[in-house]
CSV table of C-alpha atoms and ligand atoms in Angstrom, one decimal:
chain,number,residue,atom,x,y,z
A,43,MET,CA,33.6,11.6,12.8
A,44,SER,CA,31.1,13.5,10.7
A,45,GLY,CA,29.1,14.8,13.6
A,46,LEU,CA,26.0,13.4,11.9
A,47,LEU,CA,23.6,11.1,13.9
A,48,ARG,CA,24.2,7.4,13.8
A,49,ARG,CA,21.2,5.5,12.5
A,50,ARG,CA,21.5,2.4,14.8
A,51,GLU,CA,21.6,4.5,17.9
A,52,VAL,CA,18.8,6.7,16.8
A,53,VAL,CA,16.5,3.7,15.9
A,54,SER,CA,17.3,1.9,19.2
A,55,GLU,CA,16.5,5.1,21.1
A,56,LEU,CA,13.2,5.6,19.3
A,57,LEU,CA,12.2,2.0,19.8
A,58,ALA,CA,13.2,1.7,23.5
A,59,PRO,CA,9.7,2.8,24.8
A,60,ARG,CA,7.8,1.0,22.0
A,61,GLY,CA,5.3,-0.9,24.2
A,62,ASP,CA,2.6,-2.3,21.9
A,63,ALA,CA,3.6,0.0,19.0
A,64,LEU,CA,3.5,-1.7,15.5
A,65,VAL,CA,6.7,-1.3,13.5
A,66,ILE,CA,7.2,-1.5,9.7
A,67,ALA,CA,10.7,-1.1,8.1
A,68,GLY,CA,11.6,-0.4,4.5
A,69,LEU,CA,13.9,-2.9,2.8
A,70,GLY,CA,17.6,-2.9,3.5
A,71,ALA,CA,19.3,-0.9,6.1
A,72,PRO,CA,16.1,0.3,8.0
A,73,ALA,CA,15.1,-3.4,8.3
A,74,TRP,CA,18.6,-4.2,9.7
A,75,ASP,CA,18.3,-1.2,12.1
A,76,ILE,CA,15.0,-2.2,13.7
A,77,THR,CA,16.3,-5.8,14.0
A,78,ASN,CA,19.5,-4.5,15.6
A,79,ALA,CA,17.3,-2.8,18.2
A,80,GLY,CA,15.8,-6.3,18.9
A,81,ASP,CA,13.8,-8.7,16.7
A,82,HIS,CA,10.2,-8.4,17.8
A,83,GLU,CA,6.9,-10.1,16.9
A,84,LEU,CA,5.4,-6.6,16.2
A,85,ASN,CA,8.1,-5.9,13.6
A,86,PHE,CA,7.3,-6.3,10.0
A,87,PRO,CA,10.6,-5.7,8.1
A,88,LEU,CA,10.4,-5.7,4.3
A,89,TRP,CA,12.7,-7.6,2.1
A,90,GLY,CA,11.4,-6.0,-1.1
A,91,ALA,CA,8.3,-4.0,-2.2
A,92,MET,CA,10.5,-0.9,-2.5
A,93,GLY,CA,8.3,2.2,-2.3
A,94,GLY,CA,5.6,0.5,-0.2
A,95,ALA,CA,6.6,0.9,3.4
A,96,ALA,CA,4.6,4.0,4.2
A,97,MET,CA,1.5,2.6,2.5
A,98,ILE,CA,1.7,-0.6,4.5
A,99,GLY,CA,1.9,1.7,7.5
A,100,LEU,CA,-1.3,3.5,6.4
A,101,GLY,CA,-3.3,0.3,5.9
A,102,LEU,CA,-2.2,-0.9,9.3
A,103,ALA,CA,-2.9,2.4,11.0
A,104,LEU,CA,-6.4,2.5,9.6
A,105,ALA,CA,-7.0,-1.1,10.8
A,106,GLN,CA,-5.6,-0.6,14.3
A,107,PRO,CA,-6.6,3.0,15.2
A,108,LYS,CA,-5.8,2.5,18.9
A,109,LYS,CA,-2.2,1.4,18.3
A,110,LYS,CA,0.7,3.6,17.3
A,111,VAL,CA,2.2,2.6,13.9
A,112,LEU,CA,5.8,3.5,13.2
A,113,VAL,CA,7.4,3.2,9.8
A,114,PHE,CA,11.1,3.4,9.5
A,115,THR,CA,12.4,3.7,6.0
A,116,GLY,CA,15.2,5.0,3.8
A,117,ASP,CA,15.3,8.2,1.7
A,118,GLY,CA,15.6,6.1,-1.4
A,119,GLU,CA,12.6,3.9,-0.5
A,120,MET,CA,10.5,7.0,0.4
A,121,LEU,CA,11.4,8.7,-2.9
A,122,MET,CA,10.2,5.7,-4.8
A,123,GLY,CA,6.7,6.1,-3.3
A,124,LEU,CA,6.3,9.9,-3.0
A,125,GLY,CA,2.6,9.7,-4.0
A,126,ALA,CA,2.0,7.9,-0.7
A,127,LEU,CA,2.6,11.2,1.1
A,128,ALA,CA,-0.4,12.6,-0.7
A,129,THR,CA,-2.5,9.5,0.0
A,130,ILE,CA,-1.6,9.4,3.7
A,131,ALA,CA,-2.2,13.1,4.2
A,132,VAL,CA,-5.7,12.8,2.9
A,133,GLN,CA,-6.5,9.9,5.2
A,134,ALA,CA,-4.6,11.6,8.1
A,135,PRO,CA,-4.6,8.8,10.7
A,136,ARG,CA,-3.6,10.2,14.1
A,137,ASN,CA,-1.6,7.0,14.9
A,138,LEU,CA,0.8,7.0,12.0
A,139,TYR,CA,4.4,8.1,12.3
A,140,ILE,CA,6.8,8.0,9.4
A,141,VAL,CA,10.5,8.2,10.1
A,142,VAL,CA,12.9,8.5,7.1
A,143,LEU,CA,16.5,7.7,7.9
A,144,ASP,CA,18.1,10.0,5.4
A,145,ASN,CA,21.7,9.2,4.6
A,146,GLU,CA,21.3,10.9,1.2
A,147,ARG,CA,22.4,7.6,-0.3
A,148,TYR,CA,21.1,4.4,-1.7
A,149,GLY,CA,23.1,2.6,0.9
A,150,GLU,CA,22.2,-1.0,0.1
A,151,THR,CA,23.3,-0.8,-3.5
A,152,GLY,CA,26.7,0.9,-3.1
A,153,MET,CA,26.1,4.4,-1.6
A,154,GLN,CA,25.0,6.2,-4.7
A,155,GLU,CA,23.6,9.7,-4.0
A,156,THR,CA,19.9,10.1,-3.8
A,157,HIS,CA,17.9,13.2,-4.7
A,158,THR,CA,18.1,14.4,-1.0
A,159,ALA,CA,21.9,14.9,-1.6
A,160,HIS,CA,20.9,17.3,-4.3
A,161,GLY,CA,18.5,19.5,-2.4
A,162,VAL,CA,15.2,17.7,-2.6
A,163,ASP,CA,13.3,18.5,0.6
A,164,LEU,CA,11.4,15.4,1.7
A,165,ALA,CA,10.0,16.9,4.9
A,166,GLY,CA,8.9,19.9,2.8
A,167,MET,CA,7.1,17.6,0.4
A,168,ALA,CA,5.3,15.9,3.3
A,169,ARG,CA,4.3,19.4,4.7
A,170,ALA,CA,3.0,20.5,1.3
A,171,ALA,CA,1.0,17.2,1.0
A,172,GLY,CA,-0.7,18.2,4.3
A,173,PHE,CA,1.0,16.2,7.1
A,174,ALA,CA,0.0,17.7,10.4
A,175,GLN,CA,3.5,17.5,11.7
A,176,THR,CA,6.8,17.4,9.9
A,177,LEU,CA,10.3,17.7,11.3
A,178,VAL,CA,13.9,17.5,10.2
A,179,VAL,CA,16.1,16.0,12.9
A,180,ARG,CA,19.9,16.6,13.0
A,181,THR,CA,20.9,16.4,16.7
A,182,GLU,CA,20.5,14.3,19.8
A,183,SER,CA,18.1,16.8,21.3
A,184,GLY,CA,16.1,16.6,18.1
A,185,VAL,CA,15.9,12.8,18.5
A,186,SER,CA,14.5,13.3,22.1
A,187,ARG,CA,11.9,15.8,20.8
A,188,LEU,CA,10.9,13.3,18.1
A,189,LYS,CA,10.6,10.5,20.7
A,190,LYS,CA,8.3,12.7,22.8
A,191,ALA,CA,6.3,13.7,19.7
A,192,ILE,CA,5.8,10.0,18.9
A,193,TYR,CA,4.9,8.6,22.3
A,194,ALA,CA,3.3,11.6,23.9
A,195,GLY,CA,1.7,13.1,20.9
A,196,GLU,CA,-0.5,12.4,17.9
A,197,GLY,CA,0.3,11.8,14.2
A,198,THR,CA,0.1,12.1,11.4
A,199,LEU,CA,3.8,12.8,11.7
A,200,PHE,CA,6.7,12.8,9.2
A,201,ALA,CA,10.2,13.0,10.4
A,202,GLN,CA,13.3,13.2,8.3
A,203,ILE,CA,16.4,12.3,10.3
A,204,LYS,CA,19.8,13.2,8.7
A,205,VAL,CA,22.1,10.3,9.4
A,206,ASP,CA,25.7,9.4,8.7
A,207,PRO,CA,26.1,7.3,5.6
A,208,GLN,CA,27.8,4.6,7.5
A,209,LYS,CA,28.4,1.1,6.1
A,210,LEU,CA,27.3,-1.2,8.9
A,211,PRO,CA,27.3,-5.0,9.3
A,212,LEU,CA,23.9,-6.4,8.4
A,213,VAL,CA,21.6,-7.6,11.2
A,214,LEU,CA,19.1,-9.8,9.5
A,215,PRO,CA,15.5,-10.4,10.6
A,216,PRO,CA,13.7,-13.7,9.6
A,217,ARG,CA,13.1,-13.5,5.8
A,218,ASP,CA,10.1,-15.9,5.5
A,219,GLY,CA,7.3,-13.4,4.7
A,220,CYS,CA,4.6,-15.8,6.0
A,221,LEU,CA,6.4,-16.2,9.3
A,222,LEU,CA,6.7,-12.5,9.7
A,223,LYS,CA,3.1,-11.9,8.8
A,224,ASN,CA,1.7,-14.8,10.9
A,225,ARG,CA,3.6,-13.9,14.1
A,226,PHE,CA,2.7,-10.2,13.7
A,227,ARG,CA,-1.0,-11.0,13.2
A,228,ALA,CA,-1.0,-13.4,16.1
A,229,ALA,CA,0.6,-10.8,18.4
A,230,VAL,CA,-1.9,-8.1,17.3
A,231,LEU,CA,-5.1,-10.2,17.0
A,232,GLY,CA,-4.6,-13.1,19.3
A,233,PRO,CA,-6.0,-16.6,18.5
A,234,GLN,CA,-8.6,-14.9,16.3
A,235,ALA,CA,-5.8,-14.2,13.7
A,236,ALA,CA,-6.1,-17.8,12.5
A,237,GLN,CA,-9.9,-17.7,12.3
A,238,GLN,CA,-10.2,-14.6,10.1
B,17,MET,CA,-24.0,-0.7,-29.5
B,18,LYS,CA,-24.8,-4.0,-27.9
B,19,LYS,CA,-27.0,-3.4,-24.9
B,20,ASN,CA,-25.3,-5.5,-22.2
B,21,ALA,CA,-24.8,-3.0,-19.4
B,22,ASP,CA,-26.9,-4.2,-16.4
B,23,PRO,CA,-26.9,-1.2,-14.0
B,24,ALA,CA,-27.7,-3.6,-11.1
B,25,TRP,CA,-24.3,-5.3,-10.8
B,26,PRO,CA,-22.4,-2.5,-8.9
B,27,ASP,CA,-25.2,-2.7,-6.3
B,28,GLU,CA,-24.9,-6.4,-6.0
B,29,VAL,CA,-21.1,-6.2,-5.8
B,30,HIS,CA,-21.3,-3.6,-3.0
B,31,ALA,CA,-23.6,-5.9,-1.0
B,32,LEU,CA,-21.0,-8.7,-1.5
B,33,LEU,CA,-18.2,-6.5,-0.2
B,34,GLN,CA,-20.4,-5.7,2.8
B,35,ASP,CA,-21.1,-9.4,3.4
B,36,ALA,CA,-17.3,-10.2,3.2
B,37,ASP,CA,-16.7,-7.5,5.9
B,38,VAL,CA,-14.5,-5.4,3.5
B,39,ARG,CA,-13.4,-2.3,5.3
B,40,GLN,CA,-10.8,-0.6,3.1
B,41,VAL,CA,-11.6,0.1,-0.5
B,42,ALA,CA,-8.5,1.3,-2.4
B,43,ILE,CA,-9.2,3.0,-5.7
B,44,VAL,CA,-7.8,4.7,-8.7
B,45,PRO,CA,-11.0,5.4,-10.5
B,46,ASP,CA,-12.2,3.9,-13.7
B,47,ALA,CA,-15.5,4.9,-15.4
B,48,GLY,CA,-16.6,1.2,-15.1
B,49,HIS,CA,-16.3,1.4,-11.3
B,50,ALA,CA,-18.0,4.8,-10.9
B,51,ARG,CA,-21.2,3.5,-9.3
B,52,LEU,CA,-19.5,1.0,-7.1
B,53,ILE,CA,-17.1,3.7,-5.8
B,54,GLN,CA,-20.2,5.9,-5.1
B,55,LEU,CA,-21.8,3.2,-3.1
B,56,CYS,CA,-18.7,2.5,-1.1
B,57,GLU,CA,-18.2,6.2,-0.3
B,58,LYS,CA,-21.7,6.3,1.1
B,59,ASP,CA,-21.2,3.2,3.2
B,60,LYS,CA,-20.0,4.1,6.8
B,61,SER,CA,-18.6,0.7,7.4
B,62,MET,CA,-16.1,1.2,4.5
B,63,ARG,CA,-13.2,3.6,4.1
B,64,VAL,CA,-12.5,4.6,0.5
B,65,VAL,CA,-8.7,5.3,0.1
B,66,ARG,CA,-8.0,7.3,-3.0
B,67,LEU,CA,-4.5,6.3,-4.3
B,68,THR,CA,-2.1,8.2,-6.5
B,69,THR,CA,-1.0,5.0,-8.2
B,70,GLU,CA,-2.4,1.5,-8.0
B,71,GLU,CA,0.7,-0.1,-6.4
B,72,GLU,CA,-0.1,2.0,-3.3
B,73,GLY,CA,-3.2,-0.1,-2.9
B,74,VAL,CA,-1.3,-3.4,-3.0
B,75,ALA,CA,0.8,-2.2,-0.1
B,76,LEU,CA,-2.1,-0.6,1.7
B,77,LEU,CA,-4.1,-3.8,1.8
B,78,ALA,CA,-1.1,-5.8,3.0
B,79,GLY,CA,-1.0,-3.4,6.0
B,80,ALA,CA,-4.8,-3.7,6.5
B,81,TRP,CA,-4.5,-7.5,6.7
B,82,LEU,CA,-1.6,-7.2,9.2
B,83,GLY,CA,-4.0,-5.2,11.3
B,84,GLY,CA,-6.9,-7.6,10.8
B,85,GLU,CA,-9.0,-5.7,8.2
B,86,LYS,CA,-10.1,-6.9,4.8
B,87,GLY,CA,-9.8,-4.7,1.7
B,88,VAL,CA,-10.4,-4.7,-2.0
B,89,LEU,CA,-8.5,-2.9,-4.8
B,90,LEU,CA,-10.5,-1.3,-7.7
B,91,MET,CA,-8.7,-0.2,-10.8
B,92,GLN,CA,-8.7,-0.3,-14.6
B,93,SER,CA,-6.5,-2.7,-16.5
B,94,SER,CA,-3.8,-0.1,-17.2
B,95,GLY,CA,-3.3,0.1,-13.4
B,96,VAL,CA,-2.2,-3.5,-13.4
B,97,GLY,CA,1.0,-2.4,-15.0
B,98,ASN,CA,1.7,0.0,-12.1
B,99,CYS,CA,1.3,-2.9,-9.6
B,100,ILE,CA,3.7,-5.5,-10.8
B,101,ASN,CA,6.7,-5.3,-8.5
B,102,MET,CA,4.5,-4.5,-5.5
B,103,LEU,CA,2.7,-7.8,-6.1
B,104,THR,CA,5.8,-9.4,-4.6
B,105,LEU,CA,4.3,-8.5,-1.2
B,106,PRO,CA,1.1,-10.5,-1.4
B,107,ILE,CA,2.8,-13.4,-3.2
B,108,ALA,CA,5.8,-13.8,-1.0
B,109,CYS,CA,3.8,-13.3,2.2
B,110,GLN,CA,0.5,-14.8,1.2
B,111,PHE,CA,-1.7,-11.7,1.8
B,112,PRO,CA,-5.3,-11.9,0.6
B,113,LEU,CA,-5.7,-9.3,-2.2
B,114,PRO,CA,-8.9,-9.3,-4.3
B,115,MET,CA,-8.5,-7.0,-7.3
B,116,LEU,CA,-11.5,-5.9,-9.3
B,117,VAL,CA,-10.1,-4.8,-12.7
B,118,THR,CA,-12.3,-3.2,-15.4
B,119,MET,CA,-10.8,-3.9,-18.8
B,120,ARG,CA,-9.8,-1.4,-21.4
B,121,GLY,CA,-8.0,-2.3,-24.6
B,122,ASP,CA,-10.5,-5.1,-24.9
B,123,HIS,CA,-13.8,-5.4,-26.6
B,124,GLY,CA,-14.4,-2.6,-29.2
B,125,GLU,CA,-11.6,-0.3,-27.9
B,126,PHE,CA,-11.2,3.0,-29.7
B,127,ASN,CA,-8.0,4.3,-28.0
B,128,PRO,CA,-4.8,2.8,-29.3
B,129,ALA,CA,-2.9,3.7,-26.0
B,130,GLN,CA,-5.1,1.3,-24.1
B,131,ILE,CA,-4.2,-1.7,-26.2
B,132,PRO,CA,-0.6,-2.7,-25.1
B,133,MET,CA,-1.5,-2.9,-21.4
B,134,GLY,CA,-5.0,-4.1,-21.8
B,135,ASN,CA,-3.9,-6.9,-24.1
B,136,ALA,CA,-1.1,-7.9,-21.7
B,137,THR,CA,-3.1,-7.6,-18.5
B,138,GLN,CA,-3.9,-11.3,-17.9
B,139,ALA,CA,-0.5,-12.6,-19.0
B,140,VAL,CA,1.4,-10.1,-16.8
B,141,LEU,CA,-0.7,-11.0,-13.7
B,142,GLU,CA,-0.2,-14.7,-14.4
B,143,ALA,CA,3.5,-14.3,-14.9
B,144,MET,CA,3.6,-12.8,-11.4
B,145,GLY,CA,1.7,-15.7,-9.9
B,146,VAL,CA,-1.6,-14.0,-9.5
B,147,MET,CA,-4.8,-16.1,-10.1
B,148,VAL,CA,-6.9,-14.5,-12.8
B,149,LYS,CA,-10.7,-14.9,-13.3
B,150,ARG,CA,-12.9,-13.2,-16.0
B,151,ALA,CA,-16.4,-11.9,-16.2
B,152,ASP,CA,-17.6,-11.0,-19.7
B,153,SER,CA,-21.3,-10.3,-19.1
B,154,ALA,CA,-23.0,-8.2,-16.4
B,155,ALA,CA,-24.9,-11.2,-15.3
B,156,ASP,CA,-21.7,-13.0,-14.4
B,157,VAL,CA,-20.1,-10.2,-12.4
B,158,PRO,CA,-21.7,-10.8,-9.0
B,159,GLU,CA,-21.0,-14.5,-8.9
B,160,MET,CA,-17.4,-14.0,-10.1
B,161,VAL,CA,-16.8,-11.2,-7.5
B,162,SER,CA,-18.1,-13.5,-4.8
B,163,SER,CA,-15.8,-16.3,-6.0
B,164,THR,CA,-12.8,-13.8,-6.2
B,165,LEU,CA,-13.4,-12.6,-2.6
B,166,ARG,CA,-13.7,-16.2,-1.3
B,167,LEU,CA,-10.5,-17.3,-3.1
B,168,ALA,CA,-8.5,-14.4,-1.9
B,169,PHE,CA,-9.6,-14.3,1.7
B,170,ASN,CA,-10.0,-18.1,2.3
B,171,THR,CA,-6.8,-19.1,0.5
B,172,TYR,CA,-4.6,-16.1,1.3
B,173,ARG,CA,-3.5,-14.9,-2.2
B,174,PRO,CA,-3.9,-12.2,-4.7
B,175,VAL,CA,-6.8,-12.9,-7.1
B,176,ALA,CA,-7.7,-10.6,-10.0
B,177,LEU,CA,-11.1,-10.5,-11.6
B,178,LEU,CA,-11.0,-9.0,-15.0
B,179,ILE,CA,-14.4,-7.4,-15.8
B,180,GLY,CA,-14.5,-7.3,-19.6
B,181,GLN,CA,-15.2,-4.3,-21.7
B,182,ARG,CA,-18.5,-5.9,-22.9
B,183,VAL,CA,-19.9,-5.4,-19.4
B,184,SER,CA,-19.6,-1.6,-19.1
B,185,GLY,CA,-19.5,-1.0,-22.9
B,186,ALA,CA,-16.6,0.5,-24.8
B,187,LYS,CA,-16.3,4.3,-24.4
B,188,ASP,CA,-17.7,6.0,-27.5
B,189,PHE,CA,-15.2,8.8,-28.2
B,190,ARG,CA,-17.0,9.9,-31.3
B,191,LYS,CA,-20.2,10.5,-29.5
B,192,LEU,CA,-18.4,12.3,-26.7
B,193,THR,CA,-16.8,14.6,-29.3
B,194,ARG,CA,-20.2,15.5,-30.7
B,195,SER,CA,-21.6,16.4,-27.4
B,196,GLY,CA,-18.8,18.9,-26.6
B,197,PRO,CA,-15.3,19.0,-25.2
B,198,LEU,CA,-14.2,16.3,-22.8
C,182,TPP,C1,12.1,-1.7,-7.3
C,182,TPP,C2,13.5,-1.8,-6.8
C,182,TPP,N1,14.4,-1.0,-7.4
C,182,TPP,C3,15.7,-1.1,-6.9
C,182,TPP,C4,16.0,-1.9,-5.9
C,182,TPP,C5,17.5,-2.0,-5.4
C,182,TPP,N2,17.6,-1.4,-4.1
C,182,TPP,C6,17.5,-2.2,-3.0
C,182,TPP,S1,17.8,-1.3,-1.6
C,182,TPP,C7,18.0,0.1,-2.5
C,182,TPP,C8,18.4,1.4,-1.9
C,182,TPP,C9,17.6,1.8,-0.7
C,182,TPP,O1,18.0,3.1,-0.3
C,182,TPP,P1,17.4,3.7,1.0
C,182,TPP,O2,16.0,3.4,1.0
C,182,TPP,O3,17.8,5.1,1.0
C,182,TPP,O4,18.1,2.9,2.1
C,182,TPP,P2,19.6,3.0,2.8
C,182,TPP,O5,20.2,1.7,2.5
C,182,TPP,O6,20.3,4.1,2.1
C,182,TPP,O7,19.3,3.2,4.2
C,182,TPP,C10,17.8,-0.1,-3.9
C,182,TPP,C11,17.9,0.9,-4.9
C,182,TPP,C12,15.0,-2.7,-5.4
C,182,TPP,N3,15.2,-3.6,-4.4
C,182,TPP,N4,13.7,-2.6,-5.8
C,183,MG,MG1,19.3,6.0,2.0
C-alpha cells in the first residue's frame, strides 16, 4: 500500500452529503468515480471535451447561484484548460468548488506521468489566479476538512487531492449526452426545462 | 475605403440579445465586437465573462444551459480554430450555442497571419457539424443575428454567424502606422 488516498473512497465520502448539489465530472476516471458513488440525475459526467470541466462548472454556477456546484476532474484534464483558473477567479462565484483528483498520471491512456509528477503546483496556480480558497489534500483528515469547506463554507474553492495511481474497473454512466443533459435540466428546472 | 460600416448594428444586436433573454456573454475581444461588448458590460441583466481562449466559452455556455441560462459567444474568426474539439460538447449533447464571429482574413485583409484560419473558418465549422450563416453588410446583421439566436435556442444546436470583414471594414495598418505606434 502506498499510503496515498484512494480516489473512489474520497469521491464517495465527498458526495455522501450532496443533497441538491450539482456535479460535473471530467472525462475518464473522475466520471467513473462519481458514477461509482451512485448514478444521479444531478450528475453530468463528460465523455470528451477534455479541458472543459471547470468551465462547464462556471457556467452552471453562474446560472444557479443558490446551488452548490462541484467539479471533479483529473490533473491531466485540468492541465489542458489552465486558463479556466484565471477566468473562474475573475468571476469568483461563491458556489463553485473544483476538486482535482491528482494521481500525477494520465490514467485513462496508460498511466503516463503528467506535469504534476514533475513539480507543477496546480493549487499554487489556482491561488496565483486569485481563488479565494485553495488546498492540497493528502490525508483522511484533510478529506474531512475539505468536506466541511464544501458543505459548510463558500467557494470559490480549488482542492487538489493527491491520490494513488490505482487502475480500477470502469463504472460507466449513461453515455448519451442528450439523456444526461435532459435529465439534469429536468431535475434542476422542473417541467419548465422542456419549455425554455 | 468603402463606407459600409453602419454604427447602429451593435445596438440592434444588443437589443436582440436582451429580447432573447441572453444572460451570459462569453468573449475574447475582437475590434469588430468592441461596441457590442461595451453595451453588454453596461447591461445589468447580462454577465460578460472574459475568456482566456474561445473554447472556454463553448464549455461555459454548455454549463449555463444545464442551469437554465442562455448565452452567446463573441469572437473573431481565428478563435474558431481554438474551439474545434470543444464543439464536441454542443454537438454530442445538443446544447444551444449561438456564436457571433467577426471575420478576419476575409475582405481586404492586410495581415498574412489572418489568412489561413480566416479562409478555413466556414469549412472547419461545417466539418464539425456546426450550422453556418453569413452577414456581409451591416444592414443584414440584425436579421441574421435574430435568425442565428432562434436557430440555436429553438433547435438546440451550435450555430455560427460569420460577420464579414466588409461590415466592420478591414483594419488599415498603414494608416495606424502613420498615426503612431500600435
Ligand atoms: C483533447 C484530448 N486529448 C487527449 C485525449 C486522450 N485522453 C483521454 S483521458 C486522458 C487522460 C486524462 O487524465 P486525467 O485527467 O489526469 O485523468 P485520470 O485518468 O488520470 O484520472 C487523455 C490524455 C482526449 N480524450 N482528448
Ligand atoms: Mg490523472
